């Protein structure tokens, strides 16, 4: 049966957050016709036990071996029956009317490729989640030791689109993959997530392909999603997650033959 929306959540050891996320999703199903698909990527922290509480309300895919974020999302999307795919991080939560509002908004936007709500931290502050596309220059100042010198720079602010924030909906280059509402017909047109990106940058790549197809990535301030934003790749410059991010960004730069423009954009 065709649904209006499919929630897609990939989790690996998110026991601290996944229950609240799923409560938000299941509550939303009281006002929208949808389904929830969760891919558990070999969690070992009690996540599997928490998922059992929702087994009558969600579809659970238990991996037998670790897979990349793109591959896990694709696994769920291929099973999805929704006209819209709602990609969610497991460390997100929201009030029920948000999903209904996002769906209504999405249906009103012409040439929509992707719609993203405003993300907020757990303390209520706004999380910068819409960005300009990276260049070799922005890669250098954000993913190398140079980032410690450019954190509060004009270049970094421009990359984070601080100069472009407007009211309601507006077009952007790309958005964080923590929360993305995508029409299924768009994925049918441009393809699913590129599985060569094991972790990180798959959201930039997807948005880049949406732009290449001549359709729009739209950000809205009207609806908010709380995102704890673990930012695991930012904690250690040479940590495993940081290296994943570095490698993925190199792959993106090479894939699209991006050139050096100017620092911070």
C-alpha positions as CSV (number, residue, x, y, z in Angstrom):
1,X,0.0,0.0,0.0
2,X,1.3,3.4,-1.0
3,X,1.9,5.8,2.0
4,X,2.4,9.5,2.2
5,X,5.7,9.2,4.0
6,X,8.4,6.7,5.0
7,X,10.6,7.6,8.0
8,X,14.1,6.1,7.5
9,X,16.4,5.9,10.5
10,X,19.8,4.3,10.6
11,X,21.2,3.6,14.0
12,X,24.4,2.3,15.5
13,X,24.7,2.4,19.3
14,X,22.3,5.2,19.8
15,X,20.4,3.7,22.8
16,X,20.6,7.1,24.5
17,X,18.5,8.8,21.8
18,X,16.6,6.3,19.6
19,X,13.7,5.8,21.9
20,X,12.7,9.5,22.0
21,X,13.2,9.7,18.2
22,X,10.8,6.7,17.6
23,X,8.3,8.2,20.0
24,X,8.3,11.4,17.9
25,X,7.8,9.3,14.7
26,X,5.1,7.0,16.0
27,X,3.2,10.0,17.4
28,X,3.4,11.7,14.0
29,X,1.7,8.7,12.4
30,X,-1.5,9.7,14.2
31,X,-1.9,12.5,11.7
32,X,-0.1,11.3,8.6
33,X,-0.3,8.1,6.6
34,X,3.2,6.7,6.9
35,X,5.6,4.0,8.0
36,X,8.8,3.8,9.9
37,X,11.8,1.7,8.8
38,X,14.8,1.4,11.1
39,X,18.2,-0.1,10.1
40,X,20.2,-1.3,13.1
41,X,23.8,-1.3,12.0
42,X,25.0,-4.0,14.5
43,X,24.4,-2.1,17.7
44,X,25.8,-3.5,20.9
45,X,24.7,-0.9,23.5
46,X,21.1,-2.0,24.1
47,X,19.6,-0.4,21.0
48,X,18.2,-3.7,19.8
49,X,16.3,-4.2,23.1
50,X,14.9,-0.7,22.8
51,X,13.7,-1.3,19.3
52,X,11.7,-4.3,20.5
53,X,9.4,-1.9,22.3
54,X,8.3,-0.6,18.9
55,X,8.4,-3.8,16.9
56,X,4.6,-3.6,16.3
57,X,4.8,-0.1,14.9
58,X,8.0,-0.1,12.9
59,X,9.9,-2.3,10.4
60,X,13.3,-3.2,11.7
61,X,16.2,-4.3,9.6
62,X,19.0,-6.0,11.6
63,X,22.4,-6.0,9.8
64,X,24.6,-9.0,10.2
65,X,27.7,-6.9,9.4
66,X,28.5,-3.2,9.5
67,X,27.6,-1.2,6.4
68,X,28.1,2.4,5.4
69,X,25.5,5.1,6.1
70,X,24.6,5.5,2.4
71,X,24.2,1.7,1.9
72,X,22.0,1.5,5.1
73,X,19.7,4.3,3.9
74,X,19.4,2.8,0.5
75,X,18.5,-0.6,2.0
76,X,15.5,1.0,3.7
77,X,14.6,3.3,0.8
78,X,14.3,0.3,-1.5
79,X,11.6,-1.1,0.9
80,X,9.8,2.2,1.4
81,X,6.3,2.7,0.2
82,X,6.1,6.4,0.9
83,X,5.7,9.2,-1.7
84,X,8.2,11.1,0.5
85,X,11.2,9.7,2.1
86,X,12.1,11.3,5.5
87,X,15.7,10.7,6.3
88,X,16.3,11.1,10.1
89,X,19.2,10.8,12.4
90,X,18.5,8.7,15.5
91,X,19.5,11.7,17.8
92,X,16.6,13.8,16.6
93,X,13.1,14.4,18.1
94,X,10.2,16.7,17.4
95,X,6.6,17.5,18.2
96,X,4.0,15.6,16.1
97,X,2.6,18.5,14.0
98,X,6.1,19.1,12.4
99,X,5.9,16.2,10.0
100,X,2.4,17.0,8.8
101,X,3.5,20.6,8.3
102,X,6.5,19.6,6.3
103,X,4.5,17.4,4.1
104,X,2.0,20.2,3.4
105,X,4.8,22.6,2.7
106,X,6.6,20.2,0.4
107,X,3.4,19.7,-1.7
108,X,3.2,23.5,-2.2
109,X,6.8,24.1,-3.4
110,X,7.2,23.8,-7.2
111,X,10.3,22.1,-8.5
112,X,11.2,20.7,-5.1
113,X,14.1,18.3,-4.8
114,X,14.5,18.2,-1.0
115,X,13.0,20.1,2.0
116,X,14.9,20.5,5.3
117,X,13.5,22.0,8.5
118,X,15.5,24.2,10.9
119,X,17.6,22.2,13.3
120,X,18.0,23.2,16.9
121,X,20.3,22.0,19.6
122,X,18.9,20.5,22.8
123,X,19.4,24.0,24.5
124,X,17.1,25.6,21.9
125,X,19.8,27.4,20.0
126,X,19.7,27.2,16.2
127,X,22.1,24.7,14.6
128,X,23.6,26.0,11.3
129,X,22.5,23.2,9.0
130,X,22.3,24.8,5.5
131,X,25.6,25.3,3.7
132,X,27.3,26.5,0.5
133,X,28.8,23.8,-1.6
134,X,32.4,23.1,-0.7
135,X,35.4,24.0,-2.8
136,X,39.0,22.9,-2.3
137,X,39.5,26.1,-0.3
138,X,36.7,25.4,2.1
139,X,37.9,21.8,2.4
140,X,41.3,23.1,3.5
141,X,39.9,25.5,6.2
142,X,37.3,23.1,7.6
143,X,38.9,19.6,7.4
144,X,42.5,20.3,8.1
145,X,44.3,21.9,11.1
146,X,43.6,25.2,9.5
147,X,40.0,24.9,10.9
148,X,41.2,25.9,14.3
149,X,42.2,29.3,12.9
150,X,39.0,29.9,10.9
151,X,36.2,28.8,13.3
152,X,35.0,32.4,13.8
153,X,36.1,33.8,10.5
154,X,34.1,35.6,7.8
155,X,35.0,32.7,5.5
156,X,33.5,30.1,7.8
157,X,30.4,32.2,8.3
158,X,29.9,32.5,4.6
159,X,30.2,28.8,4.2
160,X,27.5,28.3,6.8
161,X,25.3,30.8,4.9
162,X,25.0,33.2,7.9
163,X,24.5,36.0,5.4
164,X,21.6,34.2,3.6
165,X,19.2,33.2,6.4
166,X,15.7,34.5,5.6
167,X,12.2,33.9,6.8
168,X,10.1,30.9,5.8
169,X,11.5,28.9,2.9
170,X,14.5,29.7,0.7
171,X,16.8,27.8,-1.7
172,X,20.2,26.6,-0.4
173,X,23.1,24.6,-1.8
174,X,22.9,21.7,0.7
175,X,21.7,20.7,4.1
176,X,22.9,18.4,6.9
177,X,21.7,14.8,6.4
178,X,20.2,14.7,9.9
179,X,16.8,15.5,8.6
180,X,15.8,15.6,4.9
181,X,12.4,15.2,3.3
182,X,12.8,14.0,-0.3
183,X,10.1,13.2,-2.9
184,X,10.4,9.6,-4.0
185,X,10.1,10.7,-7.6
186,X,13.3,12.7,-7.1
187,X,15.2,9.7,-6.0
188,X,13.8,7.8,-8.9
189,X,15.3,10.5,-11.1
190,X,18.7,11.1,-9.6
191,X,19.4,7.8,-7.9
192,X,19.8,6.8,-4.3
193,X,22.7,7.7,-2.0
194,X,26.2,7.1,-3.5
195,X,27.5,4.1,-1.5
196,X,31.1,5.0,-2.2
197,X,30.6,7.5,0.6
198,X,30.9,5.1,3.6
199,X,30.3,7.9,6.2
200,X,29.8,11.6,5.8
201,X,29.5,13.9,2.7
202,X,26.7,11.6,1.3
203,X,24.3,14.5,2.1
204,X,26.4,17.0,0.1
205,X,26.6,14.6,-2.8
206,X,22.9,14.0,-2.9
207,X,22.1,17.7,-2.8
208,X,24.7,18.3,-5.5
209,X,23.0,15.8,-7.8
210,X,19.7,17.4,-7.1
211,X,21.0,20.7,-8.3
212,X,22.5,19.0,-11.3
213,X,19.1,17.7,-12.2
214,X,17.7,21.3,-12.2
215,X,15.6,21.0,-9.0
216,X,15.8,22.8,-5.7
217,X,17.1,22.1,-2.2
218,X,14.9,24.2,0.1
219,X,15.4,25.1,3.8
220,X,12.5,26.2,6.0
221,X,12.4,28.1,9.3
222,X,8.8,27.3,9.9
223,X,9.4,23.9,11.4
224,X,12.1,22.8,13.9
225,X,13.7,19.5,14.7
226,X,15.8,19.0,17.8
227,X,19.2,17.5,16.9
228,X,21.6,16.5,19.6
229,X,24.3,16.7,16.9
230,X,27.0,14.4,18.2
231,X,29.5,15.8,15.8
232,X,31.8,12.9,16.3
233,X,34.1,13.8,13.4
234,X,34.9,17.2,15.1
235,X,36.1,15.9,18.5
236,X,39.5,14.6,17.3
237,X,41.4,15.9,14.3
238,X,42.9,12.5,13.7
239,X,40.2,10.3,15.1
240,X,38.5,7.5,13.1
241,X,35.4,9.5,12.4
242,X,37.4,12.6,11.4
243,X,39.4,10.4,9.0
244,X,36.2,9.1,7.5
245,X,35.0,12.7,6.9
246,X,38.4,13.7,5.4
247,X,38.4,10.7,3.0
248,X,34.8,11.4,2.0
249,X,35.5,15.0,1.3
250,X,38.5,14.1,-0.8
251,X,36.3,11.7,-2.8
252,X,33.7,14.4,-3.3
253,X,36.3,16.9,-4.5
254,X,37.7,14.4,-7.0
255,X,34.3,13.2,-8.1
256,X,33.2,16.6,-9.2
257,X,36.7,18.0,-10.0
258,X,36.2,20.9,-7.7
259,X,38.7,23.7,-8.0
260,X,40.3,26.1,-5.5
261,X,38.3,29.3,-5.3
262,X,38.8,31.2,-2.1
263,X,39.1,30.2,1.5
264,X,35.9,29.5,3.4
265,X,33.4,29.0,0.6
